[in-house]
C-alpha cells in the first residue's frame, strides 16, 4: 500500500470513528466535541445554527426528554481528499421518550470535515428525513 493510500485509510477510519462517537452521544458537549467553532448545522426538527453554543443548547434540550436513543448506521460512504472529508450515512434512529412514547426514523446525514491543526473538525452537518411518508432506506442509482 502506498503512503497516500495508508494516509487516506487512516483518515477514513478517523472520520468513521468520529461519526460513530457523535451518534452515541447524549449531551450537547459530547455531540459537538469534534465541531469547529463556526460549524453550521441543519437538523431534522426545523432547526439550524451556526457555532457550537446554540447546537449544544438544542442537543441538551432534546436529549433531556429522552429515556434512550439508539442509532444504527446502516450505510456509510466516506470521501477524503487532502484535508477535507465527507461522511454520508443512512441511520436508523430509535428513541424512547421519558413519557414512554417511542419514535423511529430513517435519517440521511451528511457530515463535512476539515483538518485543522492536525485534527478533524466538523464544519457542516445536515440531517434530513425524506418527506412524503415512509422510506425504506434505499438510495436509487442510475
Tab-separated table of C-alpha atoms in Angstrom:
chain	number	residue	atom	x	y	z
A	1	UNK	CA	0.000	0.000	0.000
A	2	UNK	CA	1.331	3.449	-0.869
A	3	UNK	CA	1.844	6.165	1.745
A	4	UNK	CA	-1.050	8.171	0.246
A	5	UNK	CA	-3.372	5.142	0.401
A	6	UNK	CA	-2.307	4.461	4.009
A	7	UNK	CA	-2.987	8.069	4.987
A	8	UNK	CA	-6.371	8.026	3.262
A	9	UNK	CA	-7.292	4.747	5.002
A	10	UNK	CA	-6.285	6.237	8.372
A	11	UNK	CA	-8.293	9.400	7.677
A	12	UNK	CA	-11.330	7.333	6.651
A	13	UNK	CA	-11.109	5.327	9.877
A	14	UNK	CA	-10.729	8.506	11.971
A	15	UNK	CA	-13.778	10.147	10.369
A	16	UNK	CA	-15.844	6.971	10.730
A	17	UNK	CA	-14.940	6.807	14.436
A	18	UNK	CA	-15.929	10.459	14.960
A	19	UNK	CA	-19.328	9.947	13.310
A	20	UNK	CA	-19.975	6.826	15.426
A	21	UNK	CA	-18.985	8.732	18.564
A	22	UNK	CA	-21.372	11.568	17.686
A	23	UNK	CA	-24.183	9.047	17.033
A	24	UNK	CA	-23.693	7.528	20.507
A	25	UNK	CA	-23.643	10.869	22.344
A	26	UNK	CA	-26.393	12.015	24.717
A	27	UNK	CA	-25.224	15.538	25.637
A	28	UNK	CA	-24.521	18.721	23.749
A	29	UNK	CA	-20.906	18.647	24.859
A	30	UNK	CA	-20.373	15.098	23.583
A	31	UNK	CA	-22.229	15.783	20.342
A	32	UNK	CA	-20.129	18.846	19.477
A	33	UNK	CA	-16.730	17.666	20.744
A	34	UNK	CA	-15.348	17.446	17.195
A	35	UNK	CA	-17.080	20.551	15.833
A	36	UNK	CA	-15.336	23.671	14.569
A	37	UNK	CA	-16.267	26.831	16.489
A	38	UNK	CA	-18.144	28.139	13.433
A	39	UNK	CA	-19.890	24.860	12.486
A	40	UNK	CA	-23.143	25.149	10.538
A	41	UNK	CA	-25.865	22.645	11.475
A	42	UNK	CA	-29.208	21.822	9.825
A	43	UNK	CA	-31.252	19.240	11.704
A	44	UNK	CA	-34.458	17.240	11.283
A	45	UNK	CA	-36.563	19.257	13.704
A	46	UNK	CA	-36.808	22.593	11.949
A	47	UNK	CA	-33.574	23.939	13.403
A	48	UNK	CA	-30.373	25.423	12.066
A	49	UNK	CA	-27.465	27.021	13.879
A	50	UNK	CA	-24.001	28.419	13.381
A	51	UNK	CA	-21.481	27.831	16.134
A	52	UNK	CA	-21.258	25.309	18.914
A	53	UNK	CA	-23.216	27.046	21.684
A	54	UNK	CA	-26.689	27.102	20.047
A	55	UNK	CA	-26.247	23.482	18.941
A	56	UNK	CA	-25.161	22.387	22.426
A	57	UNK	CA	-28.246	24.025	23.945
A	58	UNK	CA	-30.528	22.367	21.392
A	59	UNK	CA	-28.918	18.929	21.887
A	60	UNK	CA	-29.196	19.230	25.688
A	61	UNK	CA	-32.833	20.358	25.494
A	62	UNK	CA	-33.788	17.468	23.186
A	63	UNK	CA	-31.753	14.779	24.987
A	64	UNK	CA	-33.280	15.825	28.319
A	65	UNK	CA	-36.593	14.373	27.088
A	66	UNK	CA	-35.080	11.023	26.051
A	67	UNK	CA	-35.093	7.861	28.116
A	68	UNK	CA	-32.921	6.248	25.422
A	69	UNK	CA	-31.695	6.853	21.904
A	70	UNK	CA	-30.248	4.105	19.755
A	71	UNK	CA	-28.704	4.889	16.399
A	72	UNK	CA	-27.659	2.171	13.971
A	73	UNK	CA	-25.594	3.248	10.994
A	74	UNK	CA	-26.993	1.204	8.114
A	75	UNK	CA	-24.885	2.635	5.312
A	76	UNK	CA	-21.782	4.804	5.275
A	77	UNK	CA	-19.900	6.474	2.446
A	78	UNK	CA	-16.662	8.306	3.235
A	79	UNK	CA	-14.788	10.570	0.833
A	80	UNK	CA	-11.413	12.058	1.766
A	81	UNK	CA	-9.406	14.483	-0.332
A	82	UNK	CA	-6.411	16.015	1.375
A	83	UNK	CA	-7.637	17.978	4.402
A	84	UNK	CA	-11.332	17.636	3.509
A	85	UNK	CA	-13.591	14.717	4.383
A	86	UNK	CA	-17.284	13.993	3.897
A	87	UNK	CA	-19.181	11.211	5.642
A	88	UNK	CA	-22.681	10.376	4.378
A	89	UNK	CA	-24.729	7.926	6.418
A	90	UNK	CA	-28.147	6.342	6.485
A	91	UNK	CA	-29.093	5.968	10.131
A	92	UNK	CA	-31.891	4.087	11.828
A	93	UNK	CA	-32.947	6.093	14.876
A	94	UNK	CA	-34.933	4.543	17.740
A	95	UNK	CA	-35.888	6.901	20.548
A	96	UNK	CA	-37.836	6.241	23.724
A	97	UNK	CA	-39.032	9.432	25.365
A	98	UNK	CA	-39.236	9.785	29.134
A	99	UNK	CA	-43.042	9.636	28.850
A	100	UNK	CA	-42.708	6.164	27.241
A	101	UNK	CA	-43.536	7.149	23.655
A	102	UNK	CA	-41.307	5.504	21.045
A	103	UNK	CA	-40.121	7.161	17.835
A	104	UNK	CA	-38.480	5.533	14.814
A	105	UNK	CA	-36.954	7.213	11.769
A	106	UNK	CA	-34.591	6.592	8.900
A	107	UNK	CA	-32.268	9.557	8.534
A	108	UNK	CA	-29.769	10.697	5.918
A	109	UNK	CA	-26.900	12.624	7.498
A	110	UNK	CA	-24.008	14.377	5.812
A	111	UNK	CA	-21.024	15.412	7.949
A	112	UNK	CA	-18.379	17.644	6.353
A	113	UNK	CA	-14.959	17.844	7.994
A	114	UNK	CA	-11.799	19.872	7.530
A	115	UNK	CA	-8.467	19.042	9.107
A	116	UNK	CA	-7.499	21.988	11.307
A	117	UNK	CA	-4.341	21.965	13.418
A	118	UNK	CA	-3.911	18.247	12.757
A	119	UNK	CA	-7.423	17.317	13.962
A	120	UNK	CA	-10.602	16.679	12.024
A	121	UNK	CA	-13.260	19.317	12.776
A	122	UNK	CA	-16.856	19.191	11.604
A	123	UNK	CA	-17.742	22.431	9.833
A	124	UNK	CA	-21.129	21.444	8.397
A	125	UNK	CA	-23.728	18.834	9.320
A	126	UNK	CA	-27.050	18.259	7.615
A	127	UNK	CA	-29.602	15.661	8.695
A	128	UNK	CA	-32.864	15.013	6.881
A	129	UNK	CA	-35.748	12.603	6.501
A	130	UNK	CA	-37.376	12.156	3.097
A	131	UNK	CA	-40.742	13.897	3.012
A	132	UNK	CA	-43.973	12.275	1.914
A	133	UNK	CA	-44.157	9.136	4.035
A	134	UNK	CA	-42.117	6.085	4.956
A	135	UNK	CA	-38.749	5.450	3.346
A	136	UNK	CA	-37.103	2.040	3.006
A	137	UNK	CA	-33.553	3.409	3.355
A	138	UNK	CA	-32.574	2.539	-0.197
A	139	UNK	CA	-30.889	5.076	-2.458
A	140	UNK	CA	-31.887	4.763	-6.104
A	141	UNK	CA	-28.995	4.906	-8.543
A	142	UNK	CA	-28.896	5.091	-12.340
